[in-house]
């Protein structure tokens, strides 16, 4: 007997409203695994919108999780800015040479036109196809890089630090162009059918930036940017730590926050209760070698720590499950949620 | 002796503060004053190394920014180069050592470890970004006895296994020390890929290299 009384979308909206749905919603944030489903190389898979839409639909059917994920890979944005993408056979594409070679380049940087960027048009097309197929059954989660985190790919990490500390005016200028792009890109995805936008902002995590600096930089950027995005957002720290800043992140107007496996989930939940939904926090890297028993225990423990009262979506802690994580682990996660995730026994 | 230790503690604190403020001038001043009284290598061991270890630790605890860790490493590297030039006998008598980023295009982790080791008086080659073949070739060519590998992506971490196997085939006994995000998230991964050691941060890297050097001595 199925105990489900809600669609995935209803389940997710209920938990985002800090109420308990029928069971704990879970997001398997799978990207490259779609290529395995379609028997393609990673590069071939991402070359067509249809592949990604089909891959997402098939994976949801297989694992029964509560979303579709229209994320291709982070460097898709750098590609739009004129950068290159380097594919790999067994991992996510990476960004190539930085597009900002010297600080002076920032002065002439122009916001890419989304309609003129084939790589972004492809993502929008995939979103549209998914929306047509899934309708209001499950949410489609779109992705943007935060204007504050994108520069690592635009100019390299150490150059970006130098900019932040030595060139405040150029830093602000870079934030302004990136904010413009981020808002356009998020709104285009929402228009194409995305239900919510995951705002990836690991540079704001306490792993990279301490709270006082965050409040002067990433926090202000997020407040300005999220206010202009025409739909719900989730802020993801991509497995960077966030406990010292979760309350601040909640203040940026985001509906959920993605947290690291290196943090005490109970404490995170306590800090977020009724303010913002917790998304997390299974260790995606370690998951590769989890046994079925361990998988069940990890899922059960996360649910016990964070599910009460709603405001919790179970997922991995990075916002993308590595290519090397095998099928049986993903299946075991799904089974464990369907075993331990019910809110009230009938 | 006691007075000396007390002075070093104070000095270390000032030095650490200068680094965290990213104030190269203040750091240089402390170094110049201290080196009037002690040998450069003593300053490196008693002030620079503890400061860098503490900074790495504080970053791990989320107390300071990565930018501060990075800048501290760079400042120390520059300062130490002036008092312990690369050809100094204190540096060159050690086993040949190098660091590389395997496959990945991201080198911040590698740069931080490289600077910290150099600032601690060690000499090592920076091989930059290399693939498996190239790393094996260079290890043999430079007769390396310690190879540090830094990665960011999980597939790159898994490719360390090929490096280890290929070196074994060639009867090369270089010690392989790995680090980077995947090794921080999966604490068994370094053993799985056949590395000899791993480290999660600067302090670990210094400890591990110190230990291996002693074993080799
Ligand atoms: C910030 C961040 C981003 C930023 C910037 C990343 C960058 N450098 O380009 C952005 C948003 C751009 C990003 C994007 C992506 N990211 Co990212 N990101 C992170 C995060 C949060 C921090 C990475 C970082 O730079 N840390 C700072 C450096 C200095 O730390 P470090 O490398 O760990 O080095 C320290 C130690 O490890 C050690 N160390 C390092 N090397 C060595 C060597 C030796 C010998 C020793 C002893 C020690 C040692 O010392 C250093 C100082 O203490 C990590 C998760 C995390 N919590 O670490 C994920 C992470 C690196 N990202 C990851 C991924 C997958 C990606 C993407 C590929 C996602 C995608 N599908 O598009 C993209 C690609 C980006 C690109 N450039 O092409 C994964 C990689 C692992 C994997 N799953 O394969 C990670 C680990 C997240 C995870 N938990 O899975 N990311």
mmCIF file with all atom_site columns, N, CA and C in Angstrom, chain A residues 188-223:
data_model
loop_
_atom_site.group_PDB
_atom_site.id
_atom_site.type_symbol
_atom_site.label_atom_id
_atom_site.label_alt_id
_atom_site.label_comp_id
_atom_site.label_asym_id
_atom_site.label_entity_id
_atom_site.label_seq_id
_atom_site.pdbx_PDB_ins_code
_atom_site.Cartn_x
_atom_site.Cartn_y
_atom_site.Cartn_z
_atom_site.occupancy
_atom_site.B_iso_or_equiv
_atom_site.pdbx_formal_charge
_atom_site.auth_seq_id
_atom_site.auth_comp_id
_atom_site.auth_asym_id
_atom_site.auth_atom_id
_atom_site.pdbx_PDB_model_num
ATOM 1   N N  . UNK A 1 188 ? 14.931 34.004 -16.685 1.00 0.00 ? 188 UNK A N  1
ATOM 2   C CA . UNK A 1 188 ? 14.708 33.284 -17.943 1.00 0.00 ? 188 UNK A CA 1
ATOM 3   C C  . UNK A 1 188 ? 14.371 31.821 -17.649 1.00 0.00 ? 188 UNK A C  1
ATOM 4   N N  . UNK A 1 189 ? 15.045 31.223 -16.668 1.00 0.00 ? 189 UNK A N  1
ATOM 5   C CA . UNK A 1 189 ? 14.769 29.825 -16.322 1.00 0.00 ? 189 UNK A CA 1
ATOM 6   C C  . UNK A 1 189 ? 13.377 29.688 -15.714 1.00 0.00 ? 189 UNK A C  1
ATOM 7   N N  . UNK A 1 190 ? 13.007 30.658 -14.881 1.00 0.00 ? 190 UNK A N  1
ATOM 8   C CA . UNK A 1 190 ? 11.663 30.611 -14.284 1.00 0.00 ? 190 UNK A CA 1
ATOM 9   C C  . UNK A 1 190 ? 10.604 30.722 -15.377 1.00 0.00 ? 190 UNK A C  1
ATOM 10  N N  . UNK A 1 191 ? 10.863 31.593 -16.331 1.00 0.00 ? 191 UNK A N  1
ATOM 11  C CA . UNK A 1 191 ? 9.929  31.771 -17.435 1.00 0.00 ? 191 UNK A CA 1
ATOM 12  C C  . UNK A 1 191 ? 9.795  30.498 -18.267 1.00 0.00 ? 191 UNK A C  1
ATOM 13  N N  . UNK A 1 192 ? 10.912 29.768 -18.403 1.00 0.00 ? 192 UNK A N  1
ATOM 14  C CA . UNK A 1 192 ? 10.898 28.543 -19.203 1.00 0.00 ? 192 UNK A CA 1
ATOM 15  C C  . UNK A 1 192 ? 10.210 27.393 -18.469 1.00 0.00 ? 192 UNK A C  1
ATOM 16  N N  . UNK A 1 193 ? 9.939  27.577 -17.178 1.00 0.00 ? 193 UNK A N  1
ATOM 17  C CA . UNK A 1 193 ? 9.207  26.526 -16.463 1.00 0.00 ? 193 UNK A CA 1
ATOM 18  C C  . UNK A 1 193 ? 9.851  26.058 -15.169 1.00 0.00 ? 193 UNK A C  1
ATOM 19  N N  . UNK A 1 194 ? 11.033 26.588 -14.824 1.00 0.00 ? 194 UNK A N  1
ATOM 20  C CA . UNK A 1 194 ? 11.635 26.196 -13.546 1.00 0.00 ? 194 UNK A CA 1
ATOM 21  C C  . UNK A 1 194 ? 10.726 26.669 -12.407 1.00 0.00 ? 194 UNK A C  1
ATOM 22  N N  . UNK A 1 195 ? 10.625 25.858 -11.363 1.00 0.00 ? 195 UNK A N  1
ATOM 23  C CA . UNK A 1 195 ? 9.761  26.185 -10.227 1.00 0.00 ? 195 UNK A CA 1
ATOM 24  C C  . UNK A 1 195 ? 10.513 27.059 -9.234  1.00 0.00 ? 195 UNK A C  1
ATOM 25  N N  . UNK A 1 196 ? 11.791 26.752 -9.069  1.00 0.00 ? 196 UNK A N  1
ATOM 26  C CA . UNK A 1 196 ? 12.616 27.480 -8.104  1.00 0.00 ? 196 UNK A CA 1
ATOM 27  C C  . UNK A 1 196 ? 14.043 27.509 -8.622  1.00 0.00 ? 196 UNK A C  1
ATOM 28  N N  . UNK A 1 197 ? 14.822 28.432 -8.073  1.00 0.00 ? 197 UNK A N  1
ATOM 29  C CA . UNK A 1 197 ? 16.211 28.586 -8.517  1.00 0.00 ? 197 UNK A CA 1
ATOM 30  C C  . UNK A 1 197 ? 17.151 28.298 -7.360  1.00 0.00 ? 197 UNK A C  1
ATOM 31  N N  . UNK A 1 198 ? 18.112 27.408 -7.632  1.00 0.00 ? 198 UNK A N  1
ATOM 32  C CA . UNK A 1 198 ? 19.137 27.148 -6.633  1.00 0.00 ? 198 UNK A CA 1
ATOM 33  C C  . UNK A 1 198 ? 20.299 28.110 -6.899  1.00 0.00 ? 198 UNK A C  1
ATOM 34  N N  . UNK A 1 199 ? 20.587 28.936 -5.894  1.00 0.00 ? 199 UNK A N  1
ATOM 35  C CA . UNK A 1 199 ? 21.591 29.998 -6.009  1.00 0.00 ? 199 UNK A CA 1
ATOM 36  C C  . UNK A 1 199 ? 22.871 29.456 -5.369  1.00 0.00 ? 199 UNK A C  1
ATOM 37  N N  . UNK A 1 200 ? 23.811 29.035 -6.216  1.00 0.00 ? 200 UNK A N  1
ATOM 38  C CA . UNK A 1 200 ? 25.044 28.425 -5.695  1.00 0.00 ? 200 UNK A CA 1
ATOM 39  C C  . UNK A 1 200 ? 26.011 29.499 -5.233  1.00 0.00 ? 200 UNK A C  1
ATOM 40  N N  . UNK A 1 201 ? 26.324 29.471 -3.951  1.00 0.00 ? 201 UNK A N  1
ATOM 41  C CA . UNK A 1 201 ? 27.172 30.546 -3.427  1.00 0.00 ? 201 UNK A CA 1
ATOM 42  C C  . UNK A 1 201 ? 28.221 30.047 -2.431  1.00 0.00 ? 201 UNK A C  1
ATOM 43  N N  . UNK A 1 202 ? 29.069 29.110 -2.844  1.00 0.00 ? 202 UNK A N  1
ATOM 44  C CA . UNK A 1 202 ? 30.035 28.565 -1.891  1.00 0.00 ? 202 UNK A CA 1
ATOM 45  C C  . UNK A 1 202 ? 31.080 29.575 -1.415  1.00 0.00 ? 202 UNK A C  1
ATOM 46  N N  . UNK A 1 203 ? 31.321 30.626 -2.197  1.00 0.00 ? 203 UNK A N  1
ATOM 47  C CA . UNK A 1 203 ? 32.320 31.600 -1.738  1.00 0.00 ? 203 UNK A CA 1
ATOM 48  C C  . UNK A 1 203 ? 31.799 32.334 -0.490  1.00 0.00 ? 203 UNK A C  1
ATOM 49  N N  . UNK A 1 204 ? 30.471 32.364 -0.316  1.00 0.00 ? 204 UNK A N  1
ATOM 50  C CA . UNK A 1 204 ? 29.903 32.964 0.902   1.00 0.00 ? 204 UNK A CA 1
ATOM 51  C C  . UNK A 1 204 ? 29.967 32.024 2.094   1.00 0.00 ? 204 UNK A C  1
ATOM 52  N N  . UNK A 1 205 ? 30.333 30.759 1.873   1.00 0.00 ? 205 UNK A N  1
ATOM 53  C CA . UNK A 1 205 ? 30.365 29.819 2.992   1.00 0.00 ? 205 UNK A CA 1
ATOM 54  C C  . UNK A 1 205 ? 31.515 30.171 3.918   1.00 0.00 ? 205 UNK A C  1
ATOM 55  N N  . UNK A 1 206 ? 31.365 29.779 5.171   1.00 0.00 ? 206 UNK A N  1
ATOM 56  C CA . UNK A 1 206 ? 32.400 30.092 6.151   1.00 0.00 ? 206 UNK A CA 1
ATOM 57  C C  . UNK A 1 206 ? 33.681 29.328 5.869   1.00 0.00 ? 206 UNK A C  1
ATOM 58  N N  . UNK A 1 207 ? 33.615 28.365 4.978   1.00 0.00 ? 207 UNK A N  1
ATOM 59  C CA . UNK A 1 207 ? 34.823 27.659 4.553   1.00 0.00 ? 207 UNK A CA 1
ATOM 60  C C  . UNK A 1 207 ? 35.745 28.620 3.793   1.00 0.00 ? 207 UNK A C  1
ATOM 61  N N  . UNK A 1 208 ? 35.152 29.575 3.117   1.00 0.00 ? 208 UNK A N  1
ATOM 62  C CA . UNK A 1 208 ? 35.944 30.493 2.297   1.00 0.00 ? 208 UNK A CA 1
ATOM 63  C C  . UNK A 1 208 ? 35.991 31.891 2.920   1.00 0.00 ? 208 UNK A C  1
ATOM 64  N N  . UNK A 1 209 ? 34.846 32.370 3.426   1.00 0.00 ? 209 UNK A N  1
ATOM 65  C CA . UNK A 1 209 ? 34.746 33.755 3.880   1.00 0.00 ? 209 UNK A CA 1
ATOM 66  C C  . UNK A 1 209 ? 34.202 33.821 5.310   1.00 0.00 ? 209 UNK A C  1
ATOM 67  N N  . UNK A 1 210 ? 34.883 34.479 6.231   1.00 0.00 ? 210 UNK A N  1
ATOM 68  C CA . UNK A 1 210 ? 34.339 34.588 7.592   1.00 0.00 ? 210 UNK A CA 1
ATOM 69  C C  . UNK A 1 210 ? 33.149 35.536 7.619   1.00 0.00 ? 210 UNK A C  1
ATOM 70  N N  . UNK A 1 211 ? 32.358 35.439 8.678   1.00 0.00 ? 211 UNK A N  1
ATOM 71  C CA . UNK A 1 211 ? 31.068 36.138 8.715   1.00 0.00 ? 211 UNK A CA 1
ATOM 72  C C  . UNK A 1 211 ? 31.189 37.648 8.512   1.00 0.00 ? 211 UNK A C  1
ATOM 73  N N  . UNK A 1 212 ? 32.141 38.310 9.173   1.00 0.00 ? 212 UNK A N  1
ATOM 74  C CA . UNK A 1 212 ? 32.190 39.778 9.056   1.00 0.00 ? 212 UNK A CA 1
ATOM 75  C C  . UNK A 1 212 ? 32.443 40.225 7.614   1.00 0.00 ? 212 UNK A C  1
ATOM 76  N N  . UNK A 1 213 ? 33.285 39.472 6.912   1.00 0.00 ? 213 UNK A N  1
ATOM 77  C CA . UNK A 1 213 ? 33.526 39.811 5.503   1.00 0.00 ? 213 UNK A CA 1
ATOM 78  C C  . UNK A 1 213 ? 32.301 39.476 4.653   1.00 0.00 ? 213 UNK A C  1
ATOM 79  N N  . UNK A 1 214 ? 31.672 38.344 4.970   1.00 0.00 ? 214 UNK A N  1
ATOM 80  C CA . UNK A 1 214 ? 30.465 37.937 4.249   1.00 0.00 ? 214 UNK A CA 1
ATOM 81  C C  . UNK A 1 214 ? 29.397 39.033 4.341   1.00 0.00 ? 214 UNK A C  1
ATOM 82  N N  . UNK A 1 215 ? 29.216 39.575 5.536   1.00 0.00 ? 215 UNK A N  1
ATOM 83  C CA . UNK A 1 215 ? 28.160 40.582 5.710   1.00 0.00 ? 215 UNK A CA 1
ATOM 84  C C  . UNK A 1 215 ? 28.397 41.812 4.840   1.00 0.00 ? 215 UNK A C  1
ATOM 85  N N  . UNK A 1 216 ? 29.669 42.097 4.562   1.00 0.00 ? 216 UNK A N  1
ATOM 86  C CA . UNK A 1 216 ? 29.973 43.266 3.726   1.00 0.00 ? 216 UNK A CA 1
ATOM 87  C C  . UNK A 1 216 ? 29.941 42.939 2.233   1.00 0.00 ? 216 UNK A C  1
ATOM 88  N N  . UNK A 1 217 ? 30.009 41.657 1.888   1.00 0.00 ? 217 UNK A N  1
ATOM 89  C CA . UNK A 1 217 ? 30.149 41.301 0.473   1.00 0.00 ? 217 UNK A CA 1
ATOM 90  C C  . UNK A 1 217 ? 29.011 40.389 -0.008  1.00 0.00 ? 217 UNK A C  1
ATOM 91  N N  . UNK A 1 218 ? 29.205 39.074 0.140   1.00 0.00 ? 218 UNK A N  1
ATOM 92  C CA . UNK A 1 218 ? 28.257 38.095 -0.399  1.00 0.00 ? 218 UNK A CA 1
ATOM 93  C C  . UNK A 1 218 ? 26.831 38.297 0.086   1.00 0.00 ? 218 UNK A C  1
ATOM 94  N N  . UNK A 1 219 ? 26.693 38.761 1.307   1.00 0.00 ? 219 UNK A N  1
ATOM 95  C CA . UNK A 1 219 ? 25.372 38.975 1.897   1.00 0.00 ? 219 UNK A CA 1
ATOM 96  C C  . UNK A 1 219 ? 24.628 40.098 1.179   1.00 0.00 ? 219 UNK A C  1
ATOM 97  N N  . UNK A 1 220 ? 25.310 41.205 0.973   1.00 0.00 ? 220 UNK A N  1
ATOM 98  C CA . UNK A 1 220 ? 24.687 42.344 0.289   1.00 0.00 ? 220 UNK A CA 1
ATOM 99  C C  . UNK A 1 220 ? 24.349 41.976 -1.155  1.00 0.00 ? 220 UNK A C  1
ATOM 100 N N  . UNK A 1 221 ? 25.273 41.266 -1.800  1.00 0.00 ? 221 UNK A N  1
ATOM 101 C CA . UNK A 1 221 ? 25.050 40.841 -3.180  1.00 0.00 ? 221 UNK A CA 1
ATOM 102 C C  . UNK A 1 221 ? 23.811 39.948 -3.245  1.00 0.00 ? 221 UNK A C  1
ATOM 103 N N  . UNK A 1 222 ? 23.715 39.004 -2.308  1.00 0.00 ? 222 UNK A N  1
ATOM 104 C CA . UNK A 1 222 ? 22.579 38.067 -2.307  1.00 0.00 ? 222 UNK A CA 1
ATOM 105 C C  . UNK A 1 222 ? 21.268 38.809 -2.059  1.00 0.00 ? 222 UNK A C  1
ATOM 106 N N  . UNK A 1 223 ? 21.273 39.752 -1.124  1.00 0.00 ? 223 UNK A N  1
ATOM 107 C CA . UNK A 1 223 ? 20.035 40.482 -0.827  1.00 0.00 ? 223 UNK A CA 1
ATOM 108 C C  . UNK A 1 223 ? 19.530 41.217 -2.072  1.00 0.00 ? 223 UNK A C  1
#
